[in-house]
Coordinates of C-alpha atoms in Angstrom, one line a residue:
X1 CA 2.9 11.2 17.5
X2 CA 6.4 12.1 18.5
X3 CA 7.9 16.2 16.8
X4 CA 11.0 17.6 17.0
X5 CA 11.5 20.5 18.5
X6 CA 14.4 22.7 18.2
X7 CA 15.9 24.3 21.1
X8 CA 17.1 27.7 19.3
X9 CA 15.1 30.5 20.0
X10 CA 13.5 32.5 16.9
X11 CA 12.9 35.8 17.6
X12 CA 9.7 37.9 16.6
X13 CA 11.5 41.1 14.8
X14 CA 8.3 43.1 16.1
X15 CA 7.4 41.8 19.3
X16 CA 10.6 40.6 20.1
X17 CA 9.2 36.9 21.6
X18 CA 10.3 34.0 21.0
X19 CA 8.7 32.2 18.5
X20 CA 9.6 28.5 19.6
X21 CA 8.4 28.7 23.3
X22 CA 8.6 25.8 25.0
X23 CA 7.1 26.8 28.4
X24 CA 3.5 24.9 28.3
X25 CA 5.1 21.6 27.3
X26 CA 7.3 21.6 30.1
X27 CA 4.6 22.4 32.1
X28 CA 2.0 20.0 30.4
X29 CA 4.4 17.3 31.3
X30 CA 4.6 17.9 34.9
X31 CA 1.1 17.5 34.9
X32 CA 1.4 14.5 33.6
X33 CA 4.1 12.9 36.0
X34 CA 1.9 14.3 38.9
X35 CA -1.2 12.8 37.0
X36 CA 0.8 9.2 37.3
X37 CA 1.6 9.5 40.6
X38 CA -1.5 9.6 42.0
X39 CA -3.9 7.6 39.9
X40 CA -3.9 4.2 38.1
X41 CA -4.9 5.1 34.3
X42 CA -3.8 8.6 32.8
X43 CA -5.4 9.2 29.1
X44 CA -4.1 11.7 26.7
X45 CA -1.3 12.2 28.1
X46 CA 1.1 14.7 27.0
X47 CA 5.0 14.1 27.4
X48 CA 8.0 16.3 26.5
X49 CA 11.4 16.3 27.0
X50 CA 13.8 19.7 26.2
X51 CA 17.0 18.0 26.0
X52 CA 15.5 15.5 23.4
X53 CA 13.5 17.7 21.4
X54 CA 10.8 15.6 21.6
X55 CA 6.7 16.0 22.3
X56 CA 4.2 13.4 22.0
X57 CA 0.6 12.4 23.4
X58 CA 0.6 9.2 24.9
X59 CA -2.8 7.6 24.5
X60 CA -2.4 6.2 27.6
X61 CA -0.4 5.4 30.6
X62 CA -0.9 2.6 33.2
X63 CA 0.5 2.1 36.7
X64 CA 0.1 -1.5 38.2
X65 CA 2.3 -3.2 41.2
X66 CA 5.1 -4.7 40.3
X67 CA 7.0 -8.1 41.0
X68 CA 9.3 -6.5 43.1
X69 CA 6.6 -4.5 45.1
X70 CA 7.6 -1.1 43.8
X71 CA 4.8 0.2 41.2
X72 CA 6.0 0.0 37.3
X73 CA 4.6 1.7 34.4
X74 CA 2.9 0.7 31.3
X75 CA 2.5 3.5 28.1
X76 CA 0.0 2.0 25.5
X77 CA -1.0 3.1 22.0
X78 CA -3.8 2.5 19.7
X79 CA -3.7 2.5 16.4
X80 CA -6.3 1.5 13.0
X81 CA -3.2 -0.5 11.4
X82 CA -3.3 -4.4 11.7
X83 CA 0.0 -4.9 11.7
X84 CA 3.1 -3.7 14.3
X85 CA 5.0 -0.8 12.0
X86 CA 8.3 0.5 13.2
X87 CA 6.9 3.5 13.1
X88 CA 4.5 2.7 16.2
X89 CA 7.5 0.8 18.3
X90 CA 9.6 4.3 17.7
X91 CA 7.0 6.3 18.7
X92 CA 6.3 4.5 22.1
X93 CA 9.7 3.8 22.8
X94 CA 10.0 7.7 22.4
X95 CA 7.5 8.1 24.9
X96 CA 9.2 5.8 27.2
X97 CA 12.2 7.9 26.9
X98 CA 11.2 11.4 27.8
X99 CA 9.0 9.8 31.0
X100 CA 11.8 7.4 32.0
X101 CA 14.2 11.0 31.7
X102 CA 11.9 13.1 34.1
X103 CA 11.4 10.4 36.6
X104 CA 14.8 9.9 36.9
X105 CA 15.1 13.8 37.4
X106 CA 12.5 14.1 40.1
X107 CA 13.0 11.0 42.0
X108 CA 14.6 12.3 45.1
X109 CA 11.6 12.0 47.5
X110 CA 9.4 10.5 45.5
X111 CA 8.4 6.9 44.6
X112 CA 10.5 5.4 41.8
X113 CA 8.5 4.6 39.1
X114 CA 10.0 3.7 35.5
X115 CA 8.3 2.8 32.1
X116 CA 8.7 -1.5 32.0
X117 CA 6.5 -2.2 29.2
X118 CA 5.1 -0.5 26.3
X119 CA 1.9 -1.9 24.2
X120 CA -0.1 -1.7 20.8
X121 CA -3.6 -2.1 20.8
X122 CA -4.1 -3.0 17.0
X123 CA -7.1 -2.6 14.2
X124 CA -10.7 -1.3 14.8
X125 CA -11.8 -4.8 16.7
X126 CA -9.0 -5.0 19.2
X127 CA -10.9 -4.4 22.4
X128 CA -12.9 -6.9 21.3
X129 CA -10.7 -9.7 20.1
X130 CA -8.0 -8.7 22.6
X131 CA -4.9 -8.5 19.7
X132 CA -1.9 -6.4 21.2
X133 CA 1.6 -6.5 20.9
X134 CA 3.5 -5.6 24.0
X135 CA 7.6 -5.3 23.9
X136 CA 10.1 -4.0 26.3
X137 CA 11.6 -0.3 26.0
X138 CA 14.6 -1.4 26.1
X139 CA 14.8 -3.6 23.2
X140 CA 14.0 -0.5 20.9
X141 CA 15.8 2.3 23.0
X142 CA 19.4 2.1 21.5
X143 CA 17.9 1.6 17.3
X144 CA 15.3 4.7 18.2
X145 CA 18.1 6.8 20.1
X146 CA 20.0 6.4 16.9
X147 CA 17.5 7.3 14.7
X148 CA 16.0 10.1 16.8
X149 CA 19.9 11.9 16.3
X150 CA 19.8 11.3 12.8
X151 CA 16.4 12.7 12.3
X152 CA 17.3 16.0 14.5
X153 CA 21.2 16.3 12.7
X154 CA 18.9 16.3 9.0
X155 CA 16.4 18.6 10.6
X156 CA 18.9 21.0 11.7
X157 CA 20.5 20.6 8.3
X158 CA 17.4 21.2 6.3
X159 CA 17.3 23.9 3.6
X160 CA 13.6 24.3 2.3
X161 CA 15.1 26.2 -0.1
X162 CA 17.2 23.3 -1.5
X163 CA 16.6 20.8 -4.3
X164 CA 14.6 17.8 -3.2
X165 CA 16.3 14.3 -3.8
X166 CA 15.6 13.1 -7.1
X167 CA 12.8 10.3 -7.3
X168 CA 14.5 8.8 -10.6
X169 CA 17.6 7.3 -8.3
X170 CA 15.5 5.1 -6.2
X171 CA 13.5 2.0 -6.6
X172 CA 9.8 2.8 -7.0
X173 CA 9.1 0.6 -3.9
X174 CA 11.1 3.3 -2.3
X175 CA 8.8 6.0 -3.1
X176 CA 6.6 4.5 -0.7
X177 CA 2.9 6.8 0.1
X178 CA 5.3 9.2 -2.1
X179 CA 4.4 7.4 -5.3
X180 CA 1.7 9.6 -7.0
X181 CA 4.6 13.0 -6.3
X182 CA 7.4 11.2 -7.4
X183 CA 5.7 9.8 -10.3
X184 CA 4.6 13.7 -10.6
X185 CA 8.4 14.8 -10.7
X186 CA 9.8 12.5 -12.5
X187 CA 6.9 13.2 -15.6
X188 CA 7.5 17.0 -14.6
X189 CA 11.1 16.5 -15.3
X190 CA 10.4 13.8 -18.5
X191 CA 12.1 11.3 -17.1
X192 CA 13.3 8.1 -18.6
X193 CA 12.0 6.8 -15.2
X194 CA 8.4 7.8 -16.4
X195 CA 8.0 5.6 -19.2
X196 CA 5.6 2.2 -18.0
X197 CA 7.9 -0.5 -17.8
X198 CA 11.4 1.4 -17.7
X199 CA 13.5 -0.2 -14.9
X200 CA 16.0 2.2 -13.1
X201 CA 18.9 0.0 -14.5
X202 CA 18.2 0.3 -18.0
X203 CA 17.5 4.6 -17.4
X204 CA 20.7 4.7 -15.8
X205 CA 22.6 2.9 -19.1
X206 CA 20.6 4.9 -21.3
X207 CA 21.1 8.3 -19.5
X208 CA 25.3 7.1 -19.6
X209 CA 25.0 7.0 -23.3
X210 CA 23.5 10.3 -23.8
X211 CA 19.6 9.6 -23.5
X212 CA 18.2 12.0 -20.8
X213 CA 14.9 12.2 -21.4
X214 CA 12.0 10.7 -22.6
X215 CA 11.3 13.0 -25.5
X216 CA 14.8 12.2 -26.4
X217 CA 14.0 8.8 -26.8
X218 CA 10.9 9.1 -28.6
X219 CA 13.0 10.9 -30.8
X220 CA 15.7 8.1 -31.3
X221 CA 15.3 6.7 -35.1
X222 CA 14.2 2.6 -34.6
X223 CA 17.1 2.5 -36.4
X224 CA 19.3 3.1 -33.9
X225 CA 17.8 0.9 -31.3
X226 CA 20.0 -2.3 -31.7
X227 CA 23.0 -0.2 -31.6
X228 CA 21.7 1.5 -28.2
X229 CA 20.3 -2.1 -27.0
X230 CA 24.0 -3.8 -27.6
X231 CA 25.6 -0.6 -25.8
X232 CA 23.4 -0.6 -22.8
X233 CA 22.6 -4.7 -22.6
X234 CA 19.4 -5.0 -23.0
X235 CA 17.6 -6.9 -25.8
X236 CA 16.8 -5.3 -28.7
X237 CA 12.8 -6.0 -28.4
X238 CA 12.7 -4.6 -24.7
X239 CA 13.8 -1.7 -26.1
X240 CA 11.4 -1.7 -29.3
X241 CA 8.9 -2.0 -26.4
X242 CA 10.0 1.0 -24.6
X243 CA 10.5 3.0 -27.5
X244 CA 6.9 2.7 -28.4
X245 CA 5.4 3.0 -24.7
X246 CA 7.2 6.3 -24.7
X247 CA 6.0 7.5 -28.0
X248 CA 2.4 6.5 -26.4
X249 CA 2.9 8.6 -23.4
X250 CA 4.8 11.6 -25.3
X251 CA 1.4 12.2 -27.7
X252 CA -1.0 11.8 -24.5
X253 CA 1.4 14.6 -23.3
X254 CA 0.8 16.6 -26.5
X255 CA -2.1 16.1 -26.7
X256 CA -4.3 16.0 -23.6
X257 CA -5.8 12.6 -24.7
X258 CA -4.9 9.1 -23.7
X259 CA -2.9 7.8 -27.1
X260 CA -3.9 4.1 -27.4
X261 CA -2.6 1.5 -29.9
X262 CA -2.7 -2.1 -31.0
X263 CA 0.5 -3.6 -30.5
X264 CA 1.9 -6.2 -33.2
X265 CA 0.6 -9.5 -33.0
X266 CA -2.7 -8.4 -30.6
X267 CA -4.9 -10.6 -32.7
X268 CA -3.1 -13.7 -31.3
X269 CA -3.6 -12.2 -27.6
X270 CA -7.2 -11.4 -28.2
X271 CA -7.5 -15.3 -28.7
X272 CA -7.2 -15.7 -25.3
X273 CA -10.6 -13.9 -24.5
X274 CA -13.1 -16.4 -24.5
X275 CA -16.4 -15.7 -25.9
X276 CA -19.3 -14.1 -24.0
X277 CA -21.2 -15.9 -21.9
X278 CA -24.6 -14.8 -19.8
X279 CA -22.7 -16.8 -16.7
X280 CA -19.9 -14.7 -16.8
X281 CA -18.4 -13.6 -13.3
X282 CA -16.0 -10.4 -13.0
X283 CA -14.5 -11.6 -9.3
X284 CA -12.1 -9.6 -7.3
X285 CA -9.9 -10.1 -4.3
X286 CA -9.4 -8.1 -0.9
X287 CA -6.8 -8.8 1.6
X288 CA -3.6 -8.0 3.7
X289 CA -0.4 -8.6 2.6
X290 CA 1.0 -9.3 6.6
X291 CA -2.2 -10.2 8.2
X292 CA -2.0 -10.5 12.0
X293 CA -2.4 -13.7 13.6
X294 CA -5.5 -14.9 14.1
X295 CA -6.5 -13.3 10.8
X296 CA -7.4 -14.3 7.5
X297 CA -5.4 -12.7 4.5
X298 CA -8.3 -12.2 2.4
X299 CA -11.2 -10.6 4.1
X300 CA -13.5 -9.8 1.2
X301 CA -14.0 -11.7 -2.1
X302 CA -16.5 -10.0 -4.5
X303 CA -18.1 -11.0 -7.5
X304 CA -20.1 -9.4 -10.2
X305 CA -22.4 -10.9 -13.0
X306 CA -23.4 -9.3 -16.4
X307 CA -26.4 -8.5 -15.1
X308 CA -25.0 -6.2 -12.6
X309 CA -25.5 -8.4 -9.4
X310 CA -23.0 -8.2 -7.2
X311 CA -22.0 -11.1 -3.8
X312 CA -19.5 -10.3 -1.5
X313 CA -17.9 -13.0 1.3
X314 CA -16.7 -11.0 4.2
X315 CA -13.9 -12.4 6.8
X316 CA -12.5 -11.5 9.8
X317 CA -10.9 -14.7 11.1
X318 CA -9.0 -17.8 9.5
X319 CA -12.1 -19.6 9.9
X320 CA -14.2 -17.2 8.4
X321 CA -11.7 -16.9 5.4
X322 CA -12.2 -20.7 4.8
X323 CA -16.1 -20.3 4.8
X324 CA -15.8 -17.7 2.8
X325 CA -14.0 -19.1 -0.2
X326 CA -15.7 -22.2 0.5
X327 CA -19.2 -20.5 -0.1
X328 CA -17.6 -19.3 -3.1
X329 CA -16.5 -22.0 -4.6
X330 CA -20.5 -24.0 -4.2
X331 CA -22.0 -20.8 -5.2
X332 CA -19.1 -20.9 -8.3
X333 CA -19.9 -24.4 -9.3
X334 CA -23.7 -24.3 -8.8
X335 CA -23.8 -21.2 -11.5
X336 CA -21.3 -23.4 -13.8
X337 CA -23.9 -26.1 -14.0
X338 CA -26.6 -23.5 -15.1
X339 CA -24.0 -21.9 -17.4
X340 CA -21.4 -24.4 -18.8
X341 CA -19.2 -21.7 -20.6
X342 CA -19.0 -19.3 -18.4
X343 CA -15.5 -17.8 -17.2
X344 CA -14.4 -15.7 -14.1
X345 CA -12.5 -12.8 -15.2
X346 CA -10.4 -10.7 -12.9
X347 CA -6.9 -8.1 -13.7
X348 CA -3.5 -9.2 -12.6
X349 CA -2.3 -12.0 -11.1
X350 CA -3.4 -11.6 -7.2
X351 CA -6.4 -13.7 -7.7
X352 CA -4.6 -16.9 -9.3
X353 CA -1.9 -16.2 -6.4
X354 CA -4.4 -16.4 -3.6
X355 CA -6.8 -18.7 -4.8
X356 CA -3.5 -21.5 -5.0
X357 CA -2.8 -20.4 -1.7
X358 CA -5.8 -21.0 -0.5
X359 CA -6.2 -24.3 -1.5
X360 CA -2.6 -25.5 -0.2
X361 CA -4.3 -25.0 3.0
X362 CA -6.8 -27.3 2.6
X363 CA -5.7 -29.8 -0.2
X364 CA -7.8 -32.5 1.1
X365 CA -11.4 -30.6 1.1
X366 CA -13.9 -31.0 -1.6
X367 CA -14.1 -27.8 -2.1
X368 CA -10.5 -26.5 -2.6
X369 CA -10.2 -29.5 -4.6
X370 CA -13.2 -27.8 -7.0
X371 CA -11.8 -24.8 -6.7
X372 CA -8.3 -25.9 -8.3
X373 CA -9.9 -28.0 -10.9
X374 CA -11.6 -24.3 -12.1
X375 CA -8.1 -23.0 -12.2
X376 CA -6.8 -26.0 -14.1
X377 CA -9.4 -26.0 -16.9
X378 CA -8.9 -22.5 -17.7
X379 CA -12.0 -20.9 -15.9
X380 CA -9.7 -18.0 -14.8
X381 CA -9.2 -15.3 -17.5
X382 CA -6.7 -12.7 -16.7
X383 CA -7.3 -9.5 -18.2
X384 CA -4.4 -7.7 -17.4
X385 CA -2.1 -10.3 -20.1
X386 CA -4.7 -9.8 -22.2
X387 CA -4.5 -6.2 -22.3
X388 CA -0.9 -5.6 -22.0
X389 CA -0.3 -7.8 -25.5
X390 CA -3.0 -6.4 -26.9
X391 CA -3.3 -2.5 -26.6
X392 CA -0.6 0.3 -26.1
X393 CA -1.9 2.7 -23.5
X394 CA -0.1 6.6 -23.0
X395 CA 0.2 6.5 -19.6
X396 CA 3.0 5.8 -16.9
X397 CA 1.7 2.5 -15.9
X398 CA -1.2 -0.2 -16.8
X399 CA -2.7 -0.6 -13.5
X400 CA -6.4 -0.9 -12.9
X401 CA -6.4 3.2 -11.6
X402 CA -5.0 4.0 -14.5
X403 CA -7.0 1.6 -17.0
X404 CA -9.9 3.1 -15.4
X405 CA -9.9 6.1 -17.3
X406 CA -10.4 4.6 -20.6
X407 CA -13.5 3.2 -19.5
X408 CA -16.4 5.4 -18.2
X409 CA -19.6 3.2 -18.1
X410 CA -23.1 4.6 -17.3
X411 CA -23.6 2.4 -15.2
X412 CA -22.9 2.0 -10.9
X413 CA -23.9 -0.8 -8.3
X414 CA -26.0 -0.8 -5.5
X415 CA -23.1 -2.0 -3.4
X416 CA -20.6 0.4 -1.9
X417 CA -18.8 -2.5 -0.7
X418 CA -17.9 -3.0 -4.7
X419 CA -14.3 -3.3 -5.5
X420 CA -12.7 -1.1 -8.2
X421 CA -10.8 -4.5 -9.8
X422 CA -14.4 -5.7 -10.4
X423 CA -16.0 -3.3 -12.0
X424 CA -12.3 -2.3 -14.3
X425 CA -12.3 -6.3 -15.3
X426 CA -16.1 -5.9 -16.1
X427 CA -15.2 -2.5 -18.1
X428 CA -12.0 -4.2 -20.2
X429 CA -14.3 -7.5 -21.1
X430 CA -17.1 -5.4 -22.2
X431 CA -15.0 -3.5 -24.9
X432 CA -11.7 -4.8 -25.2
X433 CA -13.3 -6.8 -28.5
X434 CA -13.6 -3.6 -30.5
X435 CA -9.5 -2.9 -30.5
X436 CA -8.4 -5.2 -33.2
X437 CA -10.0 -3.0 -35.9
X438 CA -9.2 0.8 -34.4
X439 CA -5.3 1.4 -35.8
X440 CA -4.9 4.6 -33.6
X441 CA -7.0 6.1 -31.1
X442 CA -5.6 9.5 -30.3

């Protein structure tokens, strides 16, 4: 991918070289122009351009005749992702640049070629299925031009030696791949932000009032919370919520252990766990939130049964998606016929969301027709409600990676394919039971 490269020289104090030596690129890209000049298909390329900064490997670079007779040049990229990222545009669009640059530059005498097109070959299957993107470098040059100078101006600027921008100020979607290290910080620095469920609105109005931390919450007095609530505006029982999350968290930290409670009025929740039943299914849900066209959204659905059997519908197509949850549905209703009670279980909501989306598609097939009756007479069971009204957990959030850890079952399946949803759901239904009775488990 596209690096800058900065054009001051850094001097060995011992040899007295330069450290930033720029030499080979320059001459890595000439062999590359030459390289396009005389053959069709150039692979691996390597392209640089000094007065950019920039250095990239182009994965490859085609020359075909043009409309206008004169020969045109196409730079395409592969890439494991299913889905265009601006990312990939930029970094082609790059590449465009710095070729576009030297032909200009060497053009007296020579043919006039120019980069026309550039192209994404996407996922593992594209040769195959023939999916690729292909956009004009010009309709990216002025956006990436723009970014490229603000990228260089904050490299230029960069202290290493400075503080690093403070997680707490930005949305957690904003942490991005960044999540597990700003999560890290922010417990590092016992952030409000830290505590499950705290939104960065309500740390903000807390930190103005004179809570900064999350120990100095846990050391509030309940009393004090409605008078803190009414300052901030919040509701009081959101904050008698957070209050006890903290405290949770705060003795995990002391501790070493994961702090668990029963939270008032879990007996109620517990209702909503129906009782055992040998046709019970823990089911789980794969898929892509942008799929590309062409493509299903869901490509696996897995299922496993108390007695540790495990089914998995793969699919790589819209068709293939339909068969899929179609075979799923008969296989479903046959096993309800044999077992009249049983329920399928699975954690959060993405199951119920995609199984209602599912069926909109095909509203007037038997089977999604089956399929939203089992949603409508309460065959679903979401653990994840259950659990949250139910049982306090120490930790900074009540997702299945974290749940996991509570639950460490002697037992594996066969299937590598197994999805980590099924097998947390399985682990929660098999104990959960037991939680009512236990007033403190840490």
């Amino acid at each position: 991918s596209s690096s800058s490269s900065s054009s001051r020289k850094k001097i060995n104090p011992k040899s007295g070289r330069d450290l930033v030596d720029n030499s080979w690129r320059m001459e890595a890209m000439e062999l590359t122009l030459d390289a396009i000049e005389r053959s069709n298909v150039v692979f691996q390329a390597p392209v640089y351009d000094p007065s950019l900064g920039l250095f990239g490997i182009c994965d490859f670079v085609v020359r075909r005749p043009g409309k206008d007779g004169r020969d045109e040049v196409i730079v395409w990229d592969t890439k494991l992702a299913l889905n265009p990222k601006v990312t990939h545009i930029c970094q082609l669009t790059a590449y465009a640049e710095a070729l576009n640059r030297r032909f200009q530059a060497r053009a007296e005498g020579r043919a006039k070629l120019a980069v026309t097109t550039l192209g994404l070959v996407l996922g593992e299957q594209a040769a195959e299925r023939g999916y690729a993107v292909e956009f004009r470098p010009q309709e990216a040059r002025s956006s990436f031009l723009a970014l490229w100078a603000k990228l260089r101006a904050f490299h230029s600027a960069w202290d290493p030696a400075g503080e690093p921008p403070d997680p707490a100020q930005f949305p957690k979607a904003a942490h991005a791949q960044w999540i597990s290290y700003a999560m890290k910080i922010m417990e590092d620095a016992d952030d409000l932000r830290s505590v499950a469920g705290m939104r960065k609105t309500c740390r903000d109005r807390m930190v103005a009032q004179g809570v900064h931390t999350m120990s100095e919450f846990v050391a509030l007095p309940k009393s004090k919370l409605a008078a803190l609530a009414e300052e901030i505006n919040s509701k009081e029982e959101v904050l008698e919520k957070l209050h006890f999350q903290a405290g949770l968290q705060a003795k995990t930290k002391a501790t070493g252990k994961i702090c668990t409670r029963v939270v008032p009025g879990a007996r109620w929740a517990m209702r909503a766990l129906p009782k055992d039943n040998p046709g019970d299914v823990f089911f789980d849900l794969e898929g892509m939130p942008l799929p590309p066209p062409r493509f299903g959204q869901e490509y696996l659905l897995g299922a496993m049964t108390r007695d540790k059997v495990y089914k998995d519908w793969w699919s790589f197509s819209l068709e293939q998606e339909r068969d899929a949850f179609c075979s799923f549905t008969e296989w479903l209703a046959e096993r309800r016929k044999q077992y009249p009670g049983m329920h399928v279980y699975h954690y959060a909501p993405y199951e119920r969301s995609a199984i209602f989306r599912e069926t909109l598609k095909y509203p007037d097939e038997a089977w999604a027709q089956q399929l939203e009756r089992f949603v409508e007479e309460g065959v679903l069971v979401d653990l994840f409600k259950i659990l949250k009204n139910s049982l306090g957990v120490g930790l900074s959030g009540y997702g299945l990676k974290k749940m996991e850890l509570l639950f460490r079952l002697g037992w594996r399946t066969q299937r590598a394919s197994i999805t980590r949803a099924t097998s947390g759901s399985r682990a929660f239904a098999s104990t959960t039971r037991t939680i009512v009775y236990p007033q403190c488990c840490c």
